[in-house]
Coordinates of C-alpha atoms and ligand atoms in Angstrom, one line a residue:
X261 CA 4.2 5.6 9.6
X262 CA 4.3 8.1 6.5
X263 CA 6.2 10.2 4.3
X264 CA 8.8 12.0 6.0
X265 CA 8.0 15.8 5.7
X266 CA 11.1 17.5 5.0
X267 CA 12.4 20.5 6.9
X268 CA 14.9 23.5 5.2
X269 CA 16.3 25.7 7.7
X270 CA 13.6 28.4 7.7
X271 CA 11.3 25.4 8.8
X272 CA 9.3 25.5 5.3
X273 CA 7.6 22.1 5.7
X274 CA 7.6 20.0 2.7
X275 CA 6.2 16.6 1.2
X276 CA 7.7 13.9 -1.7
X277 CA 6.4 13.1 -4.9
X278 CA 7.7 10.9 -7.0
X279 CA 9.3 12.6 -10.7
X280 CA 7.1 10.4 -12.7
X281 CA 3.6 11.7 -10.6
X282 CA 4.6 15.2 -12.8
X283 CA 2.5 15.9 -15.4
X284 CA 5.4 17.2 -17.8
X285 CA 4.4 19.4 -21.4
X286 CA 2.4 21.8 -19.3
X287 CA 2.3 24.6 -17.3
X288 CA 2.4 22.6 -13.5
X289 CA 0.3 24.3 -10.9
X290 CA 2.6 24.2 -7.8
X291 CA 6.5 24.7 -7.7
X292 CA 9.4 21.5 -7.4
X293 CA 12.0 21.3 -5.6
X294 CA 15.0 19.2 -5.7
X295 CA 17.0 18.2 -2.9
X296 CA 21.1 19.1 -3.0
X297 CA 23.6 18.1 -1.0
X298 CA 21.0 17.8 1.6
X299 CA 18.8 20.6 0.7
X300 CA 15.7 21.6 -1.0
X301 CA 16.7 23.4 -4.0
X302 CA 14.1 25.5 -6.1
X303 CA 13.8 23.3 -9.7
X304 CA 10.7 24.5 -11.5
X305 CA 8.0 27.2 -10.2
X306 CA 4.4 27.2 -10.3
X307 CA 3.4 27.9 -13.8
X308 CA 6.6 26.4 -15.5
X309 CA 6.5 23.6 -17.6
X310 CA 9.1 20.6 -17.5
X311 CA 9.5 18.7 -20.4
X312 CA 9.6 14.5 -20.7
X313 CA 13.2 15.1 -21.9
X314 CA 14.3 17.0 -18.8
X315 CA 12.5 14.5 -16.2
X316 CA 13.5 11.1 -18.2
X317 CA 17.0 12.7 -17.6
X318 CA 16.5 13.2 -13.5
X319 CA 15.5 9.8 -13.8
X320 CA 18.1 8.1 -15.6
X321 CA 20.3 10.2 -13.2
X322 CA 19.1 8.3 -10.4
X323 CA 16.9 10.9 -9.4
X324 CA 13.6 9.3 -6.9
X325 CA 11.6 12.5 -5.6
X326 CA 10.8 16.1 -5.9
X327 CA 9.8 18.0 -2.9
X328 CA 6.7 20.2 -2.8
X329 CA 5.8 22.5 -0.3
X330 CA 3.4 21.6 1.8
X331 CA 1.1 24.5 1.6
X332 CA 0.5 23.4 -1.6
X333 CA -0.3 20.3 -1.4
X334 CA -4.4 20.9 -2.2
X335 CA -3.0 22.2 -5.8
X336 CA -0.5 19.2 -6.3
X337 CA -3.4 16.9 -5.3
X338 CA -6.0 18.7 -8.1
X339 CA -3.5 18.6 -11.0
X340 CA -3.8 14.4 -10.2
X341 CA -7.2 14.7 -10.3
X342 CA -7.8 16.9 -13.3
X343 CA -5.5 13.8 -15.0
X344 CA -8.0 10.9 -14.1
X345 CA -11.1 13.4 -14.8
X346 CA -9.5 14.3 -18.4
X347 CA -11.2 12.2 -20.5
X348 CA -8.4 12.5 -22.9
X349 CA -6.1 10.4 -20.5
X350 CA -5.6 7.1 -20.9
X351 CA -6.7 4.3 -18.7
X352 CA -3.1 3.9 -17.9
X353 CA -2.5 7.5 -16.9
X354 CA -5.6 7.3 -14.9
X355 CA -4.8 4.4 -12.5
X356 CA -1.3 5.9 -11.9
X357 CA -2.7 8.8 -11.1
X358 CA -5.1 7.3 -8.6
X359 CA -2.9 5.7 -7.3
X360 CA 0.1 8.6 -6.4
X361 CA -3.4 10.4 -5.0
X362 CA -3.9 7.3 -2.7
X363 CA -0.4 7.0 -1.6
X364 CA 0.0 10.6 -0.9
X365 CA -3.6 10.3 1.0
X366 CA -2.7 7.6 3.0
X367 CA 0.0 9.3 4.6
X368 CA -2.7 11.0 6.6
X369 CA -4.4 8.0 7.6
X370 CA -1.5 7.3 10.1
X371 CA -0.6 10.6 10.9
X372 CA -4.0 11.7 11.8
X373 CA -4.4 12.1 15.7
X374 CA -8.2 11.0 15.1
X375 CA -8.9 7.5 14.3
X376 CA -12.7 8.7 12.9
X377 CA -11.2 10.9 10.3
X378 CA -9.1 8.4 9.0
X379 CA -11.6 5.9 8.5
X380 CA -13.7 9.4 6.9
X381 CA -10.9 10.0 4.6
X382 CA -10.5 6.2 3.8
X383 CA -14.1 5.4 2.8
X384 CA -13.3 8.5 0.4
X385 CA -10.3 7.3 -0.9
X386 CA -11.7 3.4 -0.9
X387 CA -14.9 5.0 -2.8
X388 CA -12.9 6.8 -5.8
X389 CA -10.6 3.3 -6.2
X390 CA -14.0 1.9 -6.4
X391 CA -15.4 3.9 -9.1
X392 CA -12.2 3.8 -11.0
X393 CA -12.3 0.1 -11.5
X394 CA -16.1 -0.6 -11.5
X395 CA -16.3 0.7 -15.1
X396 CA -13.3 -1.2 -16.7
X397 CA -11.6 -4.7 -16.2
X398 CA -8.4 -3.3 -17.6
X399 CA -8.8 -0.9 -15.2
X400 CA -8.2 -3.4 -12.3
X401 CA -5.0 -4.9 -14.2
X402 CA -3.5 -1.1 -14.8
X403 CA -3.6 -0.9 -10.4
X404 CA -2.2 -3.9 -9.9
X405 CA 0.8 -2.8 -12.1
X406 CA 1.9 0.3 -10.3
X407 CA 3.5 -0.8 -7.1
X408 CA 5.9 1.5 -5.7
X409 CA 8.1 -0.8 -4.4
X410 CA 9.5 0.5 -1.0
X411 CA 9.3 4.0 -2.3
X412 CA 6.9 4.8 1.3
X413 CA 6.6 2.4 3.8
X414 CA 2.7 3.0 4.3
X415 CA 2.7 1.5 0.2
X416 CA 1.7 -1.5 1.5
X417 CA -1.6 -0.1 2.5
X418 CA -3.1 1.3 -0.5
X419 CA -1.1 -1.8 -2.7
X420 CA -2.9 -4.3 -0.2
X421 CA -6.2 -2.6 -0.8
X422 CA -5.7 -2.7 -4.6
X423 CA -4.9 -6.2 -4.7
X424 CA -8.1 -6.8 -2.0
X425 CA -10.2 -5.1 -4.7
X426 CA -9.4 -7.1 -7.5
X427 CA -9.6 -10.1 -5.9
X428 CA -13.0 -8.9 -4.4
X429 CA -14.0 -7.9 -8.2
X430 CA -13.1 -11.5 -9.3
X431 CA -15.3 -13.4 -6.3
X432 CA -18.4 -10.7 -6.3
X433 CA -18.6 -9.1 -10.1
X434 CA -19.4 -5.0 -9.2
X435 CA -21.3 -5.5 -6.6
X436 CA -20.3 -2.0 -4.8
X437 CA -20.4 -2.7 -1.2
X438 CA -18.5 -5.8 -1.7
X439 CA -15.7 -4.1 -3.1
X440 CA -15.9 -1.1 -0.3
X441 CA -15.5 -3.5 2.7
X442 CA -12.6 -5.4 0.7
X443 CA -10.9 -1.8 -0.3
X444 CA -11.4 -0.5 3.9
X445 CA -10.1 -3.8 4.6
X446 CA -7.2 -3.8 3.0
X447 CA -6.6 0.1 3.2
X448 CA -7.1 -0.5 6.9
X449 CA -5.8 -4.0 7.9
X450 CA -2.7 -2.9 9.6
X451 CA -4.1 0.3 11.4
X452 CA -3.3 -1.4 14.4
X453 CA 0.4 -0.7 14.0
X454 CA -0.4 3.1 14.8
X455 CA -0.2 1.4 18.0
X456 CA 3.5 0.3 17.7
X457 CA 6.4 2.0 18.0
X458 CA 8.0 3.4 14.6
X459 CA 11.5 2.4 16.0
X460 CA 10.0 -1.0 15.9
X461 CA 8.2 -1.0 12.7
X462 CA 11.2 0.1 11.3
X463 CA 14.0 -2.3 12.5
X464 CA 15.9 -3.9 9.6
X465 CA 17.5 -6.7 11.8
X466 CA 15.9 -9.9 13.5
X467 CA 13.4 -8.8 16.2
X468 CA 13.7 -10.2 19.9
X469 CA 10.7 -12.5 21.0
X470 CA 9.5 -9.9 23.0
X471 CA 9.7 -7.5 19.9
X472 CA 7.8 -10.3 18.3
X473 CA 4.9 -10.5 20.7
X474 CA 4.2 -6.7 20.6
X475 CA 3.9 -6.8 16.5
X476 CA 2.0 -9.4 16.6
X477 CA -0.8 -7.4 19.0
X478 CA -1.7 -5.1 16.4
X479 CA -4.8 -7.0 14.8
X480 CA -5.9 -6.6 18.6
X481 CA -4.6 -2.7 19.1
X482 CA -6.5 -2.2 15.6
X483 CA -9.6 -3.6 16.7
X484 CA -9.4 -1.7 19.6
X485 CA -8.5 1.4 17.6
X486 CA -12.0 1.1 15.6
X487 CA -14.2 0.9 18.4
X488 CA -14.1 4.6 17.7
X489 CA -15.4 4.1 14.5
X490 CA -19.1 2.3 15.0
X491 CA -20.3 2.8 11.2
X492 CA -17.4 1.0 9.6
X493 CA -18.5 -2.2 8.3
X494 CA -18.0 -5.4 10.3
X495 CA -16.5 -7.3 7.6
X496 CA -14.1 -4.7 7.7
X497 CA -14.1 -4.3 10.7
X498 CA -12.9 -8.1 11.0
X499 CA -10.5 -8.3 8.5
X500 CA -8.4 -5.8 10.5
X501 CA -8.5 -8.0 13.4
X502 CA -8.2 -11.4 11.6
X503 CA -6.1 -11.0 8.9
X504 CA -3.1 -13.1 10.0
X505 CA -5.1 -16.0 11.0
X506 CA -4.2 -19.0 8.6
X507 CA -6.9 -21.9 7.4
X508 CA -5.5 -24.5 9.4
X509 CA -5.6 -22.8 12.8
X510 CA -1.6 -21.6 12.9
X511 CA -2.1 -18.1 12.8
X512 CA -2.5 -15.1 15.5
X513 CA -3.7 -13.4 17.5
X514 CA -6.7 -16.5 18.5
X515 CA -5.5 -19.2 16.2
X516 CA -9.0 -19.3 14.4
X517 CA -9.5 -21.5 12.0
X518 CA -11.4 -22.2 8.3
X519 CA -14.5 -20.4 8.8
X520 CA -14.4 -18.9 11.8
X521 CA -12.9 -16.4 9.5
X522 CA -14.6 -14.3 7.6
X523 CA -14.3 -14.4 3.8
X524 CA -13.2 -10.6 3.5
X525 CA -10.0 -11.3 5.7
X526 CA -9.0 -14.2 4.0
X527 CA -8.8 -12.4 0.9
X528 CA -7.1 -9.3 2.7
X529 CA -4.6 -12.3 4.0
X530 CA -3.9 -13.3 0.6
X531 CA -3.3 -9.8 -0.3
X532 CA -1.0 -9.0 2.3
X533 CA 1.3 -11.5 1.6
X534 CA 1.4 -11.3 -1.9
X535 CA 2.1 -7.6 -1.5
X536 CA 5.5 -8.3 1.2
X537 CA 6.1 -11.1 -1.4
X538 CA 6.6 -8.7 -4.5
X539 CA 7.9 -5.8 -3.3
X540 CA 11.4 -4.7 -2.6
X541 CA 12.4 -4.5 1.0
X542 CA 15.7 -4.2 2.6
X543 CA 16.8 -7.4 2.7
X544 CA 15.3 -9.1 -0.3
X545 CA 14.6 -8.3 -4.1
X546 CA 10.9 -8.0 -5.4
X547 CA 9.7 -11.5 -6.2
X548 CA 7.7 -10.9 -9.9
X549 CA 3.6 -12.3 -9.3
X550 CA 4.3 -15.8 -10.9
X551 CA 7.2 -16.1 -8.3
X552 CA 5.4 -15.1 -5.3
X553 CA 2.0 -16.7 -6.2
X554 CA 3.9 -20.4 -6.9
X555 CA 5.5 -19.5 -3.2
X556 CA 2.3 -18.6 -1.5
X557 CA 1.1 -21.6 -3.5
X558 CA 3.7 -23.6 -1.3
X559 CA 2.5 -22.6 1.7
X560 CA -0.5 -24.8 1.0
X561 CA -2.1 -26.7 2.4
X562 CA -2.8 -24.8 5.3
X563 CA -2.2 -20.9 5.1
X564 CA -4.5 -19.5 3.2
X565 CA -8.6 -20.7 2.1
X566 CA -8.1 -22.8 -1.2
X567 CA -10.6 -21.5 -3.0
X568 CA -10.3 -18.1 -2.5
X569 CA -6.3 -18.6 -3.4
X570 CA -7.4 -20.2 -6.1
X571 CA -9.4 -17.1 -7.7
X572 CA -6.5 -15.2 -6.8
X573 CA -3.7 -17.8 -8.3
X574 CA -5.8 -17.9 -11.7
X575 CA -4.1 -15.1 -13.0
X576 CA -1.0 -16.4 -13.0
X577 CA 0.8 -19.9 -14.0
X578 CA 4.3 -19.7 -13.9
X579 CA 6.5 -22.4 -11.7
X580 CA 9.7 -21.0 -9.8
X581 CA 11.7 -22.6 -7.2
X582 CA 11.5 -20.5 -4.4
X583 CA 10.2 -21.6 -0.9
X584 CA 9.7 -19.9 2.5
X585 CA 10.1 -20.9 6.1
X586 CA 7.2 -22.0 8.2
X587 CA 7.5 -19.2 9.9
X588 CA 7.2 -16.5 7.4
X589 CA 5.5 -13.3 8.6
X590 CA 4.4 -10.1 6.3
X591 CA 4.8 -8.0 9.1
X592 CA 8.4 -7.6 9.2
X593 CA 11.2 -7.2 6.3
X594 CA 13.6 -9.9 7.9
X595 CA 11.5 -12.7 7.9
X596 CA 11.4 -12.7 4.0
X597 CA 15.3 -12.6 3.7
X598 CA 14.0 -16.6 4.9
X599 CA 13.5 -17.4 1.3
X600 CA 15.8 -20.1 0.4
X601 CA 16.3 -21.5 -3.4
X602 CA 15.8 -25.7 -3.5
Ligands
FE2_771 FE1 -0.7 -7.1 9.5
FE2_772 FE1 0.1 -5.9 6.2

């Protein structure tokens, strides 16, 4: 899983950022490409400035990503940082620049070779998300706002984390390690799928039973994976491997049951599938959070701990009239085209 690097001919190695994760008005510290008929084209270099006028433009031209190269992706990754450290920046500006630093980071956590450096570089990244929303409530409600909607398919992590650390926030108050293990969690549930083949992970049509049962190992392939990792903590550690287990027993891979689950996967559960519910996948339009809270609320009794939902569903009040299938599943892209109007 992870960004595609892009590859011109002379094998210049590349990575995406979306247009709006430009600073515009200023000088910008790394150069931009566009890509042409195919190709990365030079669009601004390293010390231009592009203006809100020229990149609303791109944008309203259907334009999704610049390409930077690679070797500079330590500068690209400053510039967001100097934005959340300017105290001049809004709250706003801050989270979404957290945020396109998370995304961008989290491409390494599954393209790392070593499974101890990706738990290294998520404690990091879990630790600064941390920080950000410790000081501020709004702060929590600016994260939540900036899904990326199938712009990356490794999204899901660092939106799943978010969503783990608000809820966390609303259950335990700032109590720091609480809100670490819910961020690891959620940064971390689906670690397992390193596991999986991409060709797999990837399939836009119905999977095979067979195709089924291997998706459905990676809570165990992740546990497995983090045996490597001895200092992570065990809530963590669990949510990883429990987070598709369901309150009333119906859920994988050892059909546990009420509290034989921990607390911290229950709430990286929820998280999970609120995050397949609202964003945009191949098959099905982003549900908005009143629709895919009343849905999840459907699923009730029996899916997810009602109290913890309940902290979760506060938020929110809106009725809609969607419904899914029984057999629903986060994992996989087809299994929401299921939702039926009723
Ligand atoms: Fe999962
Ligand atoms: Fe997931």
């Amino acid at each position: 899983m992870g960004a595609p690097a892009s590859k011109s001919k002379n094998e210049k190695r590349f990575f995406e950022v979306r247009l709006q994760s430009v600073v515009t008005g200023q000088p910008i510290n790394f150069d931009l490409f566009l890509v042409v008929s195919g190709k990365p084209l030079l669009f601004r270099k390293q010390k231009d400035t592009l203006s809100e006028e020229r990149l609303r433009s791109l944008i309203q031209h259907g334009g999704q990503k610049f390409l930077v190269p690679e070797e500079q992706r330590v500068l690209y990754l400053q510039s967001l940082k100097s934005m959340v450290n300017n105290p001049d920046s809004s709250e706003e500006t801050k989270s979404k620049y957290i945020k396109e630093s998370a995304y961008l980071h989290v491409n390494d956590l599954f393209e790392k070779e070593s499974v101890a450096e990706t738990v290294k570089d998520a404690e990091v990244l879990v630790s600064e998300m941390v920080d950000f929303v410790s000081d501020d409530v709004s702060a929590v409600a600016n994260l939540m706002q900036l899904s990326r909607h199938d712009y990356y398919t490794y999204n899901h992590c660092v939106d799943v984390a978010v969503y783990s650390i608000a809820l966390a926030k609303q259950l335990y108050g700032n109590n720091r390690e609480m809100l670490i293990q819910a961020g690891l969690g959620g940064l971390l549930h689906d670690i397992g799928k390193r596991k999986i083949d991409i060709q797999l992970i990837n399939k836009t049509t119905k999977l095979t039973q067979e195709e089924w049962a291997e998706m459905k190992r990676h809570p165990e392939y992740g546990k497995e994976l983090l045996i490597e990792v001895p200092h992570i903590p065990e809530e963590a550690r669990r949510a990883v491997y429990e987070h598709h287990e369901n309150h009333d027993g119906t859920g994988y891979p050892h059909k546990k049951r009420g509290d034989e689950v921990c607390e911290l996967s229950k709430l990286v559960s929820i998280a999970d599938v609120f995050d397949a519910l609202t964003t945009e996948r191949s098959y099905h339009k982003a549900m908005s959070p009143n629709e895919a809270l009343d849905t999840m609320f459907g699923m009730q009794p029996g899916k997810f701990d009602p109290d913890i939902f309940e902290v979760f569903n506060k938020r929110f009040d809106k009725k809609t009239n969607l419904k899914l299938l029984s057999d629903f599943d986060p994992c996989h892209a087809v299994s929401i085209t299921k939702i039926e109007k009723k």
